[in-house]
mmCIF file of C-alpha atoms and ligand atoms in Angstrom:
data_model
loop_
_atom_site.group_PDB
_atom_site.id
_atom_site.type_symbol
_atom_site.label_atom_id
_atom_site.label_comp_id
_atom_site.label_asym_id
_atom_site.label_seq_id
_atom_site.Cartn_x
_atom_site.Cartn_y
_atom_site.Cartn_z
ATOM 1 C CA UNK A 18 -188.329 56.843 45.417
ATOM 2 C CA UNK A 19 -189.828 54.780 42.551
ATOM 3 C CA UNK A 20 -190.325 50.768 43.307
ATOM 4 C CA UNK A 21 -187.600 48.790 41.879
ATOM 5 C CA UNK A 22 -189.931 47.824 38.954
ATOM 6 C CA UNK A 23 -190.313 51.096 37.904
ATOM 7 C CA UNK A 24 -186.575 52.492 38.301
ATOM 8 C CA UNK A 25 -185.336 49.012 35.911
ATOM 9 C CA UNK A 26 -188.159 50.533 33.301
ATOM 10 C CA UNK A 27 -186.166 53.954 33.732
ATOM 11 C CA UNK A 28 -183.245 53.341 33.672
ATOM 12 C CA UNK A 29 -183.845 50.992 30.398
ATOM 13 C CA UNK A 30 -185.455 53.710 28.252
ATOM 14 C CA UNK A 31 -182.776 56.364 29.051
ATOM 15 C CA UNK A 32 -179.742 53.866 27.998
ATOM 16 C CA UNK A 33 -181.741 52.692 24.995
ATOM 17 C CA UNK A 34 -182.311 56.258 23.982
ATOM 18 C CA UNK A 35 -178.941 57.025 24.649
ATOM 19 C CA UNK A 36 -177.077 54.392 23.029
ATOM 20 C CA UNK A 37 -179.618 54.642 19.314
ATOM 21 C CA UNK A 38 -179.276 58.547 19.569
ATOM 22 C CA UNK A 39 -175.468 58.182 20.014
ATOM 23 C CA UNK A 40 -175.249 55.662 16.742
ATOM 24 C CA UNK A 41 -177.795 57.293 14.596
ATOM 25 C CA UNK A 42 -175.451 61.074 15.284
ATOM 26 C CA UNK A 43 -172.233 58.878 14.664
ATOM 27 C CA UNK A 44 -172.271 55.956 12.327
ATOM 28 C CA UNK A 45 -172.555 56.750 8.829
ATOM 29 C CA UNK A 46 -171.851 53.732 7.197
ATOM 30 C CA UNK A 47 -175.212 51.999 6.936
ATOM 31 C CA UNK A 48 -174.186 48.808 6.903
ATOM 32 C CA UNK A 49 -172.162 48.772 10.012
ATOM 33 C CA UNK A 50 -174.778 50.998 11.820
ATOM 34 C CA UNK A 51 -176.995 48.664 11.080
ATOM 35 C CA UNK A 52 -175.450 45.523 12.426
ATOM 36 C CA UNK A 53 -174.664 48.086 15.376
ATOM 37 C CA UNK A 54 -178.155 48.546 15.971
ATOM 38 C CA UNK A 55 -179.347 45.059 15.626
ATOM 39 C CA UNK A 56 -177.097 43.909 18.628
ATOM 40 C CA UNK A 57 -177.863 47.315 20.597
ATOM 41 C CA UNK A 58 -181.778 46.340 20.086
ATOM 42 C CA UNK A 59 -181.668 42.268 20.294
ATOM 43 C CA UNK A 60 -183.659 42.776 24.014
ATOM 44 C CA UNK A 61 -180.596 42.819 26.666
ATOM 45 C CA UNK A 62 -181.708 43.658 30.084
ATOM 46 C CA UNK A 63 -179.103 46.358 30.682
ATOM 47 C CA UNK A 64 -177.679 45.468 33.959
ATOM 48 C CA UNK A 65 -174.757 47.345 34.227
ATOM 49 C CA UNK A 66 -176.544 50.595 32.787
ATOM 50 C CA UNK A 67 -178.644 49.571 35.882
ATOM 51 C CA UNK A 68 -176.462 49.172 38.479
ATOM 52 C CA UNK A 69 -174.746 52.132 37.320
ATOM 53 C CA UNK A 70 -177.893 54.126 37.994
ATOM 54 C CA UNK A 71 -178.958 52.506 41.231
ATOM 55 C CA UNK A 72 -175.415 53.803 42.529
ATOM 56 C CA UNK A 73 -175.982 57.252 41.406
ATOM 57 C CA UNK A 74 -179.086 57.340 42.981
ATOM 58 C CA UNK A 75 -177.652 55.712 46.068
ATOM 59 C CA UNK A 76 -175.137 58.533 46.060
ATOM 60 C CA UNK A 77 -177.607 61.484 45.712
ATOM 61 C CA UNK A 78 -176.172 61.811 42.047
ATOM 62 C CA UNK A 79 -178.636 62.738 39.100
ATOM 63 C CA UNK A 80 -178.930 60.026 36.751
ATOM 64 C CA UNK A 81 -178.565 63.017 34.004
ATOM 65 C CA UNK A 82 -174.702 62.572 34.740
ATOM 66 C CA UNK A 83 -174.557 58.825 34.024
ATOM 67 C CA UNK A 84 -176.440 58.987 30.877
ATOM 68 C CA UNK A 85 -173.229 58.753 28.779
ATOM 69 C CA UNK A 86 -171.225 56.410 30.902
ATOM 70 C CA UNK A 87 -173.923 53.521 30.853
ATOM 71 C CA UNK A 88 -174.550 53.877 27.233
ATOM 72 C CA UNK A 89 -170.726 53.083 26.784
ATOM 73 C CA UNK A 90 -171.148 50.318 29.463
ATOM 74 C CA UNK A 91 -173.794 48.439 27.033
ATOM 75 C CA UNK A 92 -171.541 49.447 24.203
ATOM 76 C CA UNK A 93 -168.610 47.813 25.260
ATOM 77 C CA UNK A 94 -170.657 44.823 26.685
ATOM 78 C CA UNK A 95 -172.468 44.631 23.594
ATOM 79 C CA UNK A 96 -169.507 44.330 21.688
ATOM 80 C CA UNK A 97 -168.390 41.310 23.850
ATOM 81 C CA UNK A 98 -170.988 39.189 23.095
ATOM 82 C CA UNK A 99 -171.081 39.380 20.044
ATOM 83 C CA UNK A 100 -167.431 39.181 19.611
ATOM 84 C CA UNK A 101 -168.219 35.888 21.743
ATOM 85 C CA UNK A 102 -170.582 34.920 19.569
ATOM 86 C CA UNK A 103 -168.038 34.869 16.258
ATOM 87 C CA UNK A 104 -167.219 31.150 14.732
ATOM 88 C CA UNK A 105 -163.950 31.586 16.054
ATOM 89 C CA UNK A 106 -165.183 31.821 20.094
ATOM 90 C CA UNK A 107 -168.126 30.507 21.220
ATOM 91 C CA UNK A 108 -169.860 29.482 17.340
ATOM 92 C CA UNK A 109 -173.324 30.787 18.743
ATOM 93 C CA UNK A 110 -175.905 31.122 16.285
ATOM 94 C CA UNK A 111 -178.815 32.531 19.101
ATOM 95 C CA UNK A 112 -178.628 34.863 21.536
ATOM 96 C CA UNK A 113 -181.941 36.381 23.215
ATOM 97 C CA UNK A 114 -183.790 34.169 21.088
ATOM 98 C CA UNK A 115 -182.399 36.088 17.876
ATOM 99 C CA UNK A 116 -180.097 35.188 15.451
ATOM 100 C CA UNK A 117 -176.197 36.608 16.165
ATOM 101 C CA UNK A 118 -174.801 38.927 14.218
ATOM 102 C CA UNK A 119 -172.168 37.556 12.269
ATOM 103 C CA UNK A 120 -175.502 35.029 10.796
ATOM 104 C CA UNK A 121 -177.114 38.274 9.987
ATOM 105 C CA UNK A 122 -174.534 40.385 8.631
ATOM 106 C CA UNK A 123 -171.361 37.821 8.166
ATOM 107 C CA UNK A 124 -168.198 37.364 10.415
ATOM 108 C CA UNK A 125 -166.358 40.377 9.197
ATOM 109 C CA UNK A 126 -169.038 43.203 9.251
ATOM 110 C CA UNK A 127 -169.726 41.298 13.269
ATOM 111 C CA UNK A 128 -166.467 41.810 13.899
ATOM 112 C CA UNK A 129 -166.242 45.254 12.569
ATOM 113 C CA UNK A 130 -169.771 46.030 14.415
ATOM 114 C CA UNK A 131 -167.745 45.296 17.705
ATOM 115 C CA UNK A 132 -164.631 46.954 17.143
ATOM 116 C CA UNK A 133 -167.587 49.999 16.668
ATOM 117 C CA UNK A 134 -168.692 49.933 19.604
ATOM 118 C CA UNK A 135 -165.795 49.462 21.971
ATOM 119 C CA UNK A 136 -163.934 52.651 19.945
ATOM 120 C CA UNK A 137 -167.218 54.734 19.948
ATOM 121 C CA UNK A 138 -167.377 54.103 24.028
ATOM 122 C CA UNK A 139 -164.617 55.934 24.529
ATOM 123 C CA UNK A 140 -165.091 58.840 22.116
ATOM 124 C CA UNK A 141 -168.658 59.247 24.740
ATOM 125 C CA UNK A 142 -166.455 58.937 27.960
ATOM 126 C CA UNK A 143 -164.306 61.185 26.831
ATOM 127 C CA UNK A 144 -166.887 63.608 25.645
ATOM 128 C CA UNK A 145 -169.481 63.665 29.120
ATOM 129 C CA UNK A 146 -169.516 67.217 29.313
ATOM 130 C CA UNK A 147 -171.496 66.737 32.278
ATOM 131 C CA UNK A 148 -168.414 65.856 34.440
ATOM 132 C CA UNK A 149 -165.086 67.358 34.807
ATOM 133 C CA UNK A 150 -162.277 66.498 32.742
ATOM 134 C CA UNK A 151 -160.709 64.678 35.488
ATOM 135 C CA UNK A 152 -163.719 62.649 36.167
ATOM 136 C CA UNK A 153 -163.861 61.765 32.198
ATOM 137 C CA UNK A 154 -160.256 60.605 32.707
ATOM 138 C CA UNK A 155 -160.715 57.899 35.651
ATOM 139 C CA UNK A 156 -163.888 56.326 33.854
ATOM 140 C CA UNK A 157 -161.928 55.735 30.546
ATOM 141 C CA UNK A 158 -158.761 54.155 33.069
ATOM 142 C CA UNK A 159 -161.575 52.131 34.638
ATOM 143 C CA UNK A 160 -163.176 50.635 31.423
ATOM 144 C CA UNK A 161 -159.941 50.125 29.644
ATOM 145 C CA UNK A 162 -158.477 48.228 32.774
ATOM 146 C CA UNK A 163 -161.731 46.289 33.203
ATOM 147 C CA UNK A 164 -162.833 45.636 29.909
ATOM 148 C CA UNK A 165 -159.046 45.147 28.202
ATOM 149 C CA UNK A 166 -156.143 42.507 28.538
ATOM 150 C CA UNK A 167 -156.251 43.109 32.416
ATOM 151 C CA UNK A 168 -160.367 42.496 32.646
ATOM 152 C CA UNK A 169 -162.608 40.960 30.555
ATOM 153 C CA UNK A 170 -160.264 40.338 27.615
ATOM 154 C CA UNK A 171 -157.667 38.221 30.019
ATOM 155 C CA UNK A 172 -160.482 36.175 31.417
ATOM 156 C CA UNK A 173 -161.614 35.385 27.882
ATOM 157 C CA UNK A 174 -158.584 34.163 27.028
ATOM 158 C CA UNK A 175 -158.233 32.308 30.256
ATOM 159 C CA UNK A 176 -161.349 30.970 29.350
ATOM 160 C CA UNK A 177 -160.715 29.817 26.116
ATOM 161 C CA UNK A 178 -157.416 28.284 27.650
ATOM 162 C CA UNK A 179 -159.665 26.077 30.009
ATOM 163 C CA UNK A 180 -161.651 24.694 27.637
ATOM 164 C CA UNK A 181 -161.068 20.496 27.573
ATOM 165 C CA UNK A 182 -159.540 20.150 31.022
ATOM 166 C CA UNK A 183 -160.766 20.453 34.752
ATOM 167 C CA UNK A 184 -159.801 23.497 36.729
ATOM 168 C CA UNK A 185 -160.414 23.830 40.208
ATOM 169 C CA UNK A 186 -162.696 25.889 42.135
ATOM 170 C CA UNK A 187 -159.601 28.807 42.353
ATOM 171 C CA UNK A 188 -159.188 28.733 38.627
ATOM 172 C CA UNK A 189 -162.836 29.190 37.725
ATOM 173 C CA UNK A 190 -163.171 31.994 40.204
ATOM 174 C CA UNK A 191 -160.458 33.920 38.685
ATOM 175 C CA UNK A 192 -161.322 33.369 34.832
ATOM 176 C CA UNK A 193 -165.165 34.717 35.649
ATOM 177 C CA UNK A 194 -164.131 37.526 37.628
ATOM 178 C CA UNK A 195 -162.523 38.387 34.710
ATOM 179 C CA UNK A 196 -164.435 37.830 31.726
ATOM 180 C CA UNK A 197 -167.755 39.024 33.821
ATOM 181 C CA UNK A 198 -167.196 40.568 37.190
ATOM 182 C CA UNK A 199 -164.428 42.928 35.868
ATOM 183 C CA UNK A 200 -167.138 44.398 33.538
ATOM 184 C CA UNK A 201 -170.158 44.493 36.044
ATOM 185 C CA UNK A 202 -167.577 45.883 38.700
ATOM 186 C CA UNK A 203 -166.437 48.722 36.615
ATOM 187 C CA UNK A 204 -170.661 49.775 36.744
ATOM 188 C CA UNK A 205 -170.633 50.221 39.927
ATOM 189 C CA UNK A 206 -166.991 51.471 40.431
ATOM 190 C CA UNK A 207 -168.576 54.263 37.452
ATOM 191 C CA UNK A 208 -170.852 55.542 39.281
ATOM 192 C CA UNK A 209 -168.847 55.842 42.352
ATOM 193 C CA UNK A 210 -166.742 57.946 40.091
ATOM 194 C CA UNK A 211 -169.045 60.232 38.903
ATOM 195 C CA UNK A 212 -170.701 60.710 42.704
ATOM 196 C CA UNK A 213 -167.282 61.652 43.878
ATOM 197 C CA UNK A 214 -167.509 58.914 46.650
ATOM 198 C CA UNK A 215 -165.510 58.873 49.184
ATOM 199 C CA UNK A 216 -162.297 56.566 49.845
ATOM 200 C CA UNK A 217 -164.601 54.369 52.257
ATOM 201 C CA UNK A 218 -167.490 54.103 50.189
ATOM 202 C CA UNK A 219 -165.576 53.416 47.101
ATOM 203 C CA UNK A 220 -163.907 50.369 49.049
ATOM 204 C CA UNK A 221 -167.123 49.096 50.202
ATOM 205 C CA UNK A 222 -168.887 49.419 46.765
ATOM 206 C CA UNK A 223 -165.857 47.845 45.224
ATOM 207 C CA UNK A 224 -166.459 44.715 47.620
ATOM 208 C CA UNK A 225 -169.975 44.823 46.649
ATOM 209 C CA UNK A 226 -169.804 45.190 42.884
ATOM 210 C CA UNK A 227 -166.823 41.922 43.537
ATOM 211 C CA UNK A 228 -169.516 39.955 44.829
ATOM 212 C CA UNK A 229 -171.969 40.649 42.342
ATOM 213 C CA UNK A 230 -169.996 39.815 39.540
ATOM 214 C CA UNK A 231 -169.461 36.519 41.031
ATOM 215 C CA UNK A 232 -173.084 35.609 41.750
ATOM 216 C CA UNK A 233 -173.979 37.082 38.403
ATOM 217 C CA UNK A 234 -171.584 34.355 36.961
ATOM 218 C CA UNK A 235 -173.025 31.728 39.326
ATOM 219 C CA UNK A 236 -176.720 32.397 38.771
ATOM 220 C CA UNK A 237 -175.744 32.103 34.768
ATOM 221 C CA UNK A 238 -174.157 28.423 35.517
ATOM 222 C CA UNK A 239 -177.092 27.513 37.445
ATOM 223 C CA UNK A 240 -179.267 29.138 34.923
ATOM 224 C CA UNK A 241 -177.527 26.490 32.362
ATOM 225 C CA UNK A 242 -178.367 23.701 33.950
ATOM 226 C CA UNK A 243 -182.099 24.195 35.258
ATOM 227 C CA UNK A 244 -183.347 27.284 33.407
ATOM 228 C CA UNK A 245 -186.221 27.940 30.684
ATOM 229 C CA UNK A 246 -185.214 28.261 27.594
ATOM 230 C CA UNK A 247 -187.946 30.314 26.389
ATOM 231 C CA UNK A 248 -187.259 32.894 29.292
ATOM 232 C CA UNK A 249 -183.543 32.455 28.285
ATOM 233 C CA UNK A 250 -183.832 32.849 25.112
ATOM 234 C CA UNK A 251 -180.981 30.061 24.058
ATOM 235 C CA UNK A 252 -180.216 26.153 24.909
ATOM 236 C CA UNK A 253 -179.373 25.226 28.102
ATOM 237 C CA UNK A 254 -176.856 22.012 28.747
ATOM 238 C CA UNK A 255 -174.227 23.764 26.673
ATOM 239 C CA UNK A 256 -171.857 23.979 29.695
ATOM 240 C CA UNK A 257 -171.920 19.976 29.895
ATOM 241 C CA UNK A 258 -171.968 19.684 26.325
ATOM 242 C CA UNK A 259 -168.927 21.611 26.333
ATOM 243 C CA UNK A 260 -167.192 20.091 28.837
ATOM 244 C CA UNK A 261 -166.713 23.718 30.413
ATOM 245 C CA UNK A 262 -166.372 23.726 33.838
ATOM 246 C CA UNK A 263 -168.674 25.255 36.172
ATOM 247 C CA UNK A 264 -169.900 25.954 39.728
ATOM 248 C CA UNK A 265 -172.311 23.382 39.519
ATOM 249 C CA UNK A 266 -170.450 21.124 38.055
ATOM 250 C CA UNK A 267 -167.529 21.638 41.044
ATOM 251 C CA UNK A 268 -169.561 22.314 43.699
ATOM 252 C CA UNK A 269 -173.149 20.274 42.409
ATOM 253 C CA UNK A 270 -176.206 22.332 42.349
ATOM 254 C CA UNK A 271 -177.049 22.297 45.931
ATOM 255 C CA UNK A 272 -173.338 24.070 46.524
ATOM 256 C CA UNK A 273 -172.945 26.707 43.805
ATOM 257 C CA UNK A 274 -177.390 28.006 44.721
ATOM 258 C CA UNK A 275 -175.043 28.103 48.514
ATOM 259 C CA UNK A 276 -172.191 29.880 47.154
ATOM 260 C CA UNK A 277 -174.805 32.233 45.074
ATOM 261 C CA UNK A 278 -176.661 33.051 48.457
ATOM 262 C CA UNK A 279 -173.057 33.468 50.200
ATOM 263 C CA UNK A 280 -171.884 36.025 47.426
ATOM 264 C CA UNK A 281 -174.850 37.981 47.454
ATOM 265 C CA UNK A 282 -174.806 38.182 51.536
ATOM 266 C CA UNK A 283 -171.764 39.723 51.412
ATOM 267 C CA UNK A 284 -172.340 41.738 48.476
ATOM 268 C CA UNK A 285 -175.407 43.327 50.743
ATOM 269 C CA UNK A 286 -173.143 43.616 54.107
ATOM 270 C CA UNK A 287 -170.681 45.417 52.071
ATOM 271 C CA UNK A 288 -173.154 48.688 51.480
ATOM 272 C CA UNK A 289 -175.223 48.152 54.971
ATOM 273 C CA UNK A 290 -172.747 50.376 56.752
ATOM 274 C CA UNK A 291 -173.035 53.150 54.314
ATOM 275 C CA UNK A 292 -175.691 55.884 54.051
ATOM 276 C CA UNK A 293 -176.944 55.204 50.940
ATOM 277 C CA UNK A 294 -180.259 57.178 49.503
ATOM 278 C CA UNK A 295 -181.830 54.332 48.117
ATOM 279 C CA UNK A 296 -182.226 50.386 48.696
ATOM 280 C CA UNK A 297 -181.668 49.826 45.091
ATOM 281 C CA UNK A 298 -178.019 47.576 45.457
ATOM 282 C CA UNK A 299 -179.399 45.794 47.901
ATOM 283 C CA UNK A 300 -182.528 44.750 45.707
ATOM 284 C CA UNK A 301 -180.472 44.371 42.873
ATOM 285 C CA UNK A 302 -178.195 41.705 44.241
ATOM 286 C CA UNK A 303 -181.389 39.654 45.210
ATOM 287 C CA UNK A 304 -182.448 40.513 42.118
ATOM 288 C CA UNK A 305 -179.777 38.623 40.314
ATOM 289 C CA UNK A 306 -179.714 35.883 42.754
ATOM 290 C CA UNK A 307 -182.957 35.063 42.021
ATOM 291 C CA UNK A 308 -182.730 35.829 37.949
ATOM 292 C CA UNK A 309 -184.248 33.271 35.824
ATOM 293 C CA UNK A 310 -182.703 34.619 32.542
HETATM 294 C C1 GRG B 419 -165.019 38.664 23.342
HETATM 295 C C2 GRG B 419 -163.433 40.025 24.723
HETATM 296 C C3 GRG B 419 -164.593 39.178 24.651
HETATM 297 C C4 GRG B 419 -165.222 38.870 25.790
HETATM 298 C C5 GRG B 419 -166.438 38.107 25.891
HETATM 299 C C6 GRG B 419 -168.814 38.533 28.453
HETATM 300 C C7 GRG B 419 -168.107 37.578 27.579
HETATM 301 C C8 GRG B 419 -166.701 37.842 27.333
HETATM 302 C C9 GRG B 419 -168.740 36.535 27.013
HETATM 303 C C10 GRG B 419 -170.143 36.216 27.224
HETATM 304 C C11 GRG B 419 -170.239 34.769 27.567
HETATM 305 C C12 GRG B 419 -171.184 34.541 28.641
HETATM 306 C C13 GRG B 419 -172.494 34.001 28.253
HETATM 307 C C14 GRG B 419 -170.843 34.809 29.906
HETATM 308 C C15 GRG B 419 -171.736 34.561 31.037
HETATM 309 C C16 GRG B 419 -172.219 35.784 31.747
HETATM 310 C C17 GRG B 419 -172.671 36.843 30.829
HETATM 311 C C18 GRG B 419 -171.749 37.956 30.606
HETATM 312 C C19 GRG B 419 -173.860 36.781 30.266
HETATM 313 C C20 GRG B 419 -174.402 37.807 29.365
HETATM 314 O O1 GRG B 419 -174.687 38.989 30.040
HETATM 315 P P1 GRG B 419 -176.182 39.484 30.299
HETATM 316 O O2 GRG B 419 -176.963 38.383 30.938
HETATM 317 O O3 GRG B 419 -176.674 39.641 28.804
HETATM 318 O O4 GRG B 419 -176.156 40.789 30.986
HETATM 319 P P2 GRG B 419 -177.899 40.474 28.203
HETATM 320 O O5 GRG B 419 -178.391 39.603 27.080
HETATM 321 O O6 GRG B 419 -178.961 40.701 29.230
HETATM 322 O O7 GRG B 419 -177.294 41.752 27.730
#
């Protein structure tokens, strides 16, 4: 088994060759595959390509079979950001230290860019032609009821909805598991899929992959208030500046680095029962516990 250090490396180079391979076949228009590209190459760390993997692996499932399915993972995550990014959302002009893409390319070719790479996801689930057609099936339900108006689309509007006035600690859970846990949970749900797990297993990763989309969401609230922004690649303060509410600012630092270490405890108890090939989950979770961007 290769050290966690070297499996993040892996996993990394066979998204990114994935994902350019799958827009340099598809996307004619050079414009668009450009601005495609830009986002695709801007330095994300590919988490949920990752945690798709380490579940595979976990599962005694070759990562050949996943190869597809994370690449429409990033696409569809890629597209949310910079969606997110747009004048009419979040009015970023940075992300990863680079410029967005709607101040490289303009609003409509960002938003077009996006709406690229959430269709072409689909056409790649639908095509794995390592998995049965039945298989195909249950990831595209998974994405589309993770990533759409009952996901990561909902909690965006939720989000958006919140901005200006206090929620409590109930509300703010449920817009982040939303507008990020749905999408991290369907990575881990994915490979589940494609490993044929079992009823139990697929519970217990399911309460996993819930806690990690939590402390993901946690650790980037945290991350907002005493991060680097070098290492981050953005300002940090925006949260206050925005008056959005956040973990820290409900439950103080001290509370949301507790409710971070409670999250990713029972993220880890979750998969202890199971016989899992690798120690990769477990790593990961402390992995983004401890992030620092
Ligand atoms: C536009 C439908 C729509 C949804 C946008 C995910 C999202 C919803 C907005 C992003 C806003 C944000 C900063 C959320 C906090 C957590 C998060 C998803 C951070 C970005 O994900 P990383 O850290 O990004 O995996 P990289 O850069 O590594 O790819």
């Amino acid at each position: 088994m290769q050290p966690l250090e070297q499996f993040l490396k892996t996993s990394k180079q066979l998204v990114d060759e994935q994902l350019l391979a799958e827009v340099d076949a598809r996307v004619i228009t050079p414009t668009l595959k450009k601005a495609m590209r830009y986002s695709l190459e801007a330095g994300g760390k590919r988490i949920r390509p990752i945690l798709l993997f380490a579940t595979l692996i976990s599962l005694r499932t070759e990562l050949e079979k996943g190869k597809k399915t994370a690449a429409a993972l990033e696409m569809i995550h890629t597209y949310s950001l910079i969606h997110d990014d747009l004048p009419a959302m979040d009015n970023d002009d940075y992300r990863r230290g680079k410029l967005t893409n709607h101040k490289v390319f303009g609003d409509a070719t960002a938003i077009l860019a996006g709406d690229g790479l959430l269709t072409l996801a689909f056409s790649l689930l639908s095509e794995e032609e390592a998995l049965p057609a039945e298989s195909r099936v249950k990831l595209i339900q998974l994405f589309a009821e993770h990533a759409g108006p009952e996901g990561m689309v909902a909690g965006q509007q939720a989000d958006i909805e919140a901005e200006d006035r206090s929620v409590t600690l109930e509300e703010l859970a449920a817009i982040h598991r939303k507008k990020t846990g749905a999408l991290l949970k369907s990575a881990v749900l994915a490979g589940a899929i494609i490993a044929n797990a079992d009823a139990e297993t697929y519970e217990k990763l399911n309460i996993y992959a819930d806690n990690i989309g939590v402390a993901f969401q946690i650790a980037d609230d945290i991350l907002d208030v005493v991060g680097d922004e070098q290492k981050l690649g953005k300002k940090i303060g925006m949260d206050a500046i925005m008056h959005k509410s956040t973990y820290p600012g409900l439950l103080t630092l001290v509370g949301a680095q507790e409710a971070l270490n409670d999250h990713v405890s029972r993220a880890k108890e979750a998969v202890s029962g199971l016989s899992l090939t690798s120690n990769y989950l477990v790593e990961l979770a402390d992995l983004i516990a401890g992030r620092d961007h």
